[in-house]
Tab-separated table of C-alpha atoms in Angstrom:
chain	number	residue	atom	x	y	z
S	1394	LEU	CA	34.365	-29.698	3.713
S	1395	ALA	CA	37.589	-28.371	2.233
S	1396	SER	CA	37.942	-31.472	0.077
S	1397	ALA	CA	34.355	-31.331	-1.170
S	1398	LEU	CA	33.929	-27.581	-1.602
S	1399	GLY	CA	37.420	-26.222	-2.097
S	1400	ALA	CA	39.564	-25.018	0.767
S	1401	GLY	CA	39.091	-21.360	-0.093
S	1402	ASN	CA	35.350	-21.701	0.452
S	1403	VAL	CA	35.576	-22.854	4.083
S	1404	THR	CA	35.839	-20.703	7.217
S	1405	SER	CA	36.072	-22.175	10.729
S	1406	VAL	CA	35.788	-20.226	13.986
S	1407	GLU	CA	37.202	-21.730	17.208
S	1408	VAL	CA	37.113	-20.028	20.613
S	1409	ASP	CA	40.032	-21.944	22.163
S	1410	PRO	CA	43.413	-20.639	20.903
S	1411	THR	CA	45.165	-23.977	21.458
S	1412	VAL	CA	42.539	-25.901	19.503
S	1413	ALA	CA	42.524	-23.292	16.725
S	1414	THR	CA	46.312	-23.476	16.406
S	1415	HIS	CA	46.173	-27.274	16.225
S	1416	ALA	CA	43.452	-27.095	13.554
S	1417	ARG	CA	45.507	-24.630	11.507
S	1418	SER	CA	48.550	-26.906	11.676
S	1419	ALA	CA	46.562	-30.042	10.778
S	1420	LEU	CA	44.899	-28.334	7.800
S	1421	ASP	CA	48.252	-27.094	6.512
S	1422	ARG	CA	49.751	-30.586	6.749
S	1423	ALA	CA	46.761	-32.010	4.874
S	1424	GLY	CA	47.190	-29.530	2.036
S	1425	PHE	CA	44.225	-27.310	2.954
S	1426	SER	CA	46.095	-24.127	3.834
S	1427	ALA	CA	43.453	-22.013	2.050
S	1428	VAL	CA	40.884	-22.783	4.777
S	1429	THR	CA	40.312	-19.709	6.939
S	1430	VAL	CA	40.713	-20.495	10.654
S	1431	ILE	CA	39.625	-17.754	13.047
S	1432	THR	CA	40.366	-17.710	16.770
S	1433	GLY	CA	37.369	-15.988	18.302
S	1434	GLU	CA	33.857	-16.223	19.719
S	1435	GLY	CA	31.858	-18.353	17.319
S	1436	LEU	CA	28.573	-16.809	18.463
S	1437	ASP	CA	29.689	-13.674	16.605
S	1438	GLY	CA	30.328	-15.590	13.399
S	1439	TRP	CA	32.860	-14.075	11.028
S	1440	PRO	CA	31.310	-11.154	9.111
S	1441	ALA	CA	34.426	-10.582	7.010
S	1442	GLY	CA	33.720	-13.792	5.089
S	1443	ALA	CA	29.942	-13.340	4.745
S	1444	PRO	CA	27.566	-14.070	3.176
S	1445	TYR	CA	27.739	-17.850	3.620
S	1446	ASP	CA	25.787	-20.530	1.759
S	1447	ARG	CA	25.901	-22.824	4.779
S	1448	ILE	CA	26.594	-22.306	8.463
S	1449	ILE	CA	27.165	-25.430	10.544
S	1450	ALA	CA	27.382	-25.119	14.324
S	1451	THR	CA	29.298	-27.892	16.066
S	1452	ARG	CA	28.373	-26.759	19.575
S	1453	GLY	CA	24.999	-26.400	21.210
S	1454	VAL	CA	23.265	-23.079	21.761
S	1455	TYR	CA	20.286	-22.244	23.924
S	1456	THR	CA	19.526	-19.228	21.726
S	1457	ILE	CA	20.584	-18.918	18.067
S	1458	PRO	CA	22.597	-15.707	17.573
S	1459	TRP	CA	21.046	-13.244	15.133
S	1460	ALA	CA	24.582	-12.613	13.841
S	1461	TRP	CA	24.528	-16.047	12.226
S	1462	ILE	CA	21.321	-15.253	10.373
S	1463	GLN	CA	22.681	-11.895	9.217
S	1464	GLN	CA	25.757	-13.628	7.777
S	1465	LEU	CA	23.700	-16.273	5.957
S	1466	ALA	CA	22.873	-15.620	2.302
S	1467	PRO	CA	19.116	-15.385	1.483
S	1468	GLY	CA	17.574	-18.798	0.932
S	1469	ARG	CA	20.566	-20.573	2.458
S	1470	ARG	CA	20.773	-22.902	5.427
S	1471	LEU	CA	21.916	-22.974	9.054
S	1472	VAL	CA	22.268	-26.310	10.866
S	1473	VAL	CA	22.564	-26.033	14.643
S	1474	PRO	CA	22.072	-28.247	17.725
S	1475	ILE	CA	19.775	-26.437	20.182
S	1476	SER	CA	20.448	-27.051	23.861
S	1477	ASN	CA	18.037	-27.173	26.775
S	1478	LEU	CA	18.814	-27.709	30.451
S	1479	TYR	CA	16.156	-30.440	30.759
S	1480	TYR	CA	16.887	-32.179	27.435
S	1481	PRO	CA	18.309	-30.903	24.098
S	1482	LEU	CA	15.689	-29.825	21.571
S	1483	GLY	CA	17.741	-31.480	18.832
S	1484	LEU	CA	19.422	-30.635	15.536
S	1485	ALA	CA	17.565	-27.805	13.784
S	1486	SER	CA	17.830	-26.957	10.093
S	1487	LEU	CA	16.815	-23.350	9.342
S	1488	THR	CA	16.571	-21.435	6.075
S	1489	ARG	CA	16.885	-17.672	5.848
S	1490	THR	CA	13.527	-16.732	4.342
S	1491	SER	CA	13.873	-12.916	4.426
S	1492	ASP	CA	16.014	-10.100	5.769
S	1493	SER	CA	14.251	-10.433	9.112
S	1494	GLU	CA	13.616	-14.161	9.581
S	1495	ALA	CA	15.023	-17.655	9.430
S	1496	ALA	CA	12.849	-20.676	10.096
S	1497	GLY	CA	13.027	-24.437	10.044
S	1498	ALA	CA	12.418	-27.663	11.905
S	1499	VAL	CA	14.120	-30.076	14.254
S	1500	VAL	CA	15.359	-32.849	11.979
S	1501	SER	CA	17.001	-35.291	14.393
S	1502	GLU	CA	18.272	-35.908	17.886
S	1503	ALA	CA	21.591	-34.255	18.715
S	1504	ALA	CA	23.441	-33.153	21.848
S	1505	PHE	CA	26.604	-31.042	21.616
S	1506	MET	CA	28.687	-29.311	24.272
S	1507	ALA	CA	27.068	-25.925	24.880
S	1508	ALA	CA	28.740	-22.720	23.744
S	1509	ARG	CA	30.872	-21.304	26.560
S	1510	ALA	CA	29.098	-17.954	26.580
S	1511	GLN	CA	25.690	-19.644	26.999
S	1512	ARG	CA	26.720	-22.601	29.144
S	1513	ILE	CA	24.890	-23.240	32.425
S	1514	PRO	CA	27.390	-24.388	35.085
S	1515	ARG	CA	27.185	-28.056	35.998
S	1516	ARG	CA	28.147	-27.493	39.626
S	1517	GLU	CA	25.073	-27.679	41.780
S	1518	SER	CA	24.604	-26.853	45.452
S	1519	ILE	CA	22.017	-29.485	46.242
S	1520	ASN	CA	21.309	-30.017	49.927
S	1521	TRP	CA	20.386	-33.675	50.110
S	1522	ASP	CA	19.900	-33.382	53.876
S	1523	ILE	CA	16.761	-31.225	53.597
S	1524	PRO	CA	13.746	-33.185	54.898
S	1525	ALA	CA	11.832	-34.443	51.880
S	1526	ARG	CA	8.113	-34.184	51.231
S	1527	GLU	CA	6.774	-37.638	50.414
S	1528	SER	CA	3.943	-38.713	48.132
S	1529	THR	CA	3.214	-41.331	45.462
S	1530	THR	CA	2.495	-41.326	41.742
S	1531	PRO	CA	1.160	-43.831	39.185
S	1532	LEU	CA	3.459	-42.343	36.497
S	1533	HIS	CA	6.591	-44.393	35.800
S	1534	PRO	CA	9.585	-41.989	35.927
S	1535	TRP	CA	11.029	-43.303	32.650
S	1536	TRP	CA	8.279	-41.410	30.814
S	1537	TRP	CA	9.633	-38.044	31.912
S	1538	ALA	CA	13.310	-38.943	32.478
S	1539	GLY	CA	13.977	-41.424	29.653
S	1540	LYS	CA	11.385	-40.944	26.876
S	1541	ILE	CA	12.975	-38.554	24.346
S	1542	ASP	CA	9.818	-37.087	22.784
S	1543	ALA	CA	8.331	-36.355	26.201
S	1544	MET	CA	11.580	-34.912	27.529
S	1545	VAL	CA	11.918	-32.538	24.564
S	1546	ALA	CA	8.394	-31.236	25.188
S	1547	ILE	CA	8.864	-30.984	28.952
S	1548	GLY	CA	12.018	-28.979	28.346
S	1549	GLN	CA	9.939	-26.356	26.550
S	1550	ARG	CA	7.492	-26.106	29.459
S	1551	VAL	CA	9.703	-26.021	32.557
S	1552	ARG	CA	12.641	-23.772	33.392
S	1553	GLY	CA	15.845	-24.418	35.281
S	1554	ILE	CA	15.362	-28.165	35.847
S	1555	ARG	CA	17.743	-31.001	35.021
S	1556	ALA	CA	16.526	-34.579	34.644
S	1557	MET	CA	18.350	-37.903	34.801
S	1558	TRP	CA	17.175	-41.497	34.494
S	1559	GLN	CA	19.217	-43.936	36.591
S	1560	PRO	CA	18.287	-47.379	35.254
S	1561	GLY	CA	18.069	-50.416	37.479
S	1562	GLY	CA	17.284	-53.883	36.243
S	1563	GLY	CA	14.344	-54.463	33.908
S	1564	LYS	CA	11.812	-51.654	34.264
S	1565	THR	CA	13.205	-50.420	37.578
S	1566	GLY	CA	15.206	-47.285	38.173
S	1567	ILE	CA	15.161	-43.791	39.643
S	1568	GLY	CA	14.171	-40.545	37.956
S	1569	TRP	CA	16.094	-37.579	39.397
S	1570	LEU	CA	15.257	-33.880	39.094
S	1571	THR	CA	17.457	-31.005	40.281
S	1572	ALA	CA	17.267	-27.210	40.058
S	1573	PRO	CA	20.777	-25.688	40.095
S	1574	SER	CA	19.516	-22.183	40.896
S	1575	ASP	CA	17.912	-22.945	44.261
S	1576	GLY	CA	18.990	-26.479	45.231
S	1577	SER	CA	15.566	-28.097	44.902
S	1578	TRP	CA	15.501	-31.793	44.082
S	1579	ALA	CA	13.085	-34.647	43.533
S	1580	ALA	CA	13.371	-38.394	43.085
S	1581	VAL	CA	10.898	-41.031	41.955
S	1582	GLU	CA	11.854	-44.683	42.333
S	1583	ALA	CA	10.361	-47.327	40.068
S	1584	THR	CA	10.472	-50.676	41.831
S	1585	ALA	CA	9.709	-54.185	40.651
S	1586	THR	CA	6.444	-54.132	42.601
S	1587	GLY	CA	5.053	-51.530	40.199
S	1588	ALA	CA	2.877	-48.452	40.773
S	1589	PRO	CA	2.281	-46.469	42.843
S	1590	TYR	CA	5.859	-45.163	42.932
S	1591	GLU	CA	7.325	-43.226	45.853
S	1592	VAL	CA	8.065	-39.528	45.295
S	1593	GLU	CA	10.457	-37.468	47.389
S	1594	GLN	CA	10.810	-33.692	46.909
S	1595	ALA	CA	12.783	-31.052	48.791
S	1596	GLY	CA	13.601	-27.382	48.460
S	1597	PRO	CA	11.488	-24.350	47.561
S	1598	ARG	CA	10.124	-25.903	44.344
S	1599	ASN	CA	8.027	-29.014	43.835
S	1600	LEU	CA	10.027	-30.172	40.822
S	1601	TYR	CA	8.132	-33.392	40.280
S	1602	HIS	CA	4.779	-31.613	40.155
S	1603	GLU	CA	6.141	-29.117	37.605
S	1604	VAL	CA	7.435	-31.933	35.422
S	1605	ARG	CA	4.260	-33.992	35.819
S	1606	THR	CA	2.152	-31.040	34.664
S	1607	ALA	CA	4.391	-30.591	31.615
S	1608	TYR	CA	4.256	-34.325	30.865
S	1609	ARG	CA	0.463	-34.296	30.984
S	1610	TRP	CA	0.466	-31.368	28.544
S	1611	TRP	CA	2.628	-33.404	26.127
S	1612	ARG	CA	0.317	-36.409	26.473
S	1613	ASP	CA	-2.874	-34.367	26.044
S	1614	THR	CA	-1.420	-32.534	23.024
S	1615	GLY	CA	-1.100	-35.817	21.156
S	1616	LYS	CA	2.430	-36.817	22.192
S	1617	PRO	CA	4.268	-34.702	19.586
S	1618	ALA	CA	7.559	-36.134	18.387
S	1619	GLN	CA	10.910	-34.399	18.597
S	1620	THR	CA	10.719	-33.608	14.876
S	1621	ASP	CA	7.325	-31.884	15.280
S	1622	TRP	CA	9.031	-28.775	16.679
S	1623	ARG	CA	9.813	-25.693	14.598
S	1624	VAL	CA	12.271	-22.879	15.280
S	1625	THR	CA	11.965	-19.288	14.067
S	1626	VAL	CA	14.624	-16.615	14.586
S	1627	THR	CA	14.112	-12.865	14.079
S	1628	PRO	CA	15.967	-9.784	15.351
S	1629	ALA	CA	13.535	-9.835	18.305
S	1630	GLY	CA	14.585	-13.330	19.404
S	1631	GLN	CA	13.890	-17.034	19.020
S	1632	ASP	CA	10.518	-18.795	19.025
S	1633	ILE	CA	10.017	-22.546	19.382
S	1634	THR	CA	6.605	-23.838	18.327
S	1635	LEU	CA	4.893	-27.061	17.417
S	1636	ALA	CA	4.269	-27.796	13.755
S	1637	HIS	CA	0.831	-26.979	12.317
S	1638	ASP	CA	0.584	-23.920	14.607
S	1639	ARG	CA	-0.550	-26.042	17.543
S	1640	GLN	CA	0.685	-23.708	20.250
S	1641	LEU	CA	3.464	-21.232	20.986
S	1642	ILE	CA	5.669	-22.763	23.655
S	1643	ALA	CA	8.863	-20.821	24.312
S	1644	SER	CA	10.597	-17.654	23.239
């Protein structure tokens, strides 16, 4: 950026002091000492250098800070990867359209490390010894644990659930669901013999049934793609909707 735009036109904010110091040293050695490097919380931006023509976030956020929109010049662009516990929404490109709104669309797949202040801890207290409730399903688990478009949509419909697809050979594998907040879990194993597939669930929530309901919504809505989602940010918060005003999903 410094090479393309001029070093004096670039500001970078880094929360880790050690990383920020290394960046400052590397930029100086490369001849870009005019780049501004700030050690601080990136979610706050850097108002002293505003307004900015472009803001590029290189870490994921669950909610876009309004401070970023305030520091963006009218008609200019913010590019940010939006996180989700189930599956990342993707890379969103938003334009500030007025003093009270920025809006745009998901333009591609992207997954970045989440901002520290918004990060959901990875450590989970899952009790695998809880007796599981057993059932079967005709739905192959890859559709909700490996199909990106479906996973993006499911992530907008369920809360507090992580998903993982553990591939086997061919079309076999296991779809795992966990809820860090209460220790619930579910597993669906796809075997070579085909459907129906065995379902095991344990804990206070029936995670598979929640995900299956969300999957059916995605299917019945016309299987929207990842890039069909739009993001709008105002002082009141963040809204994620489907293109063409299909339905409000999350806020």
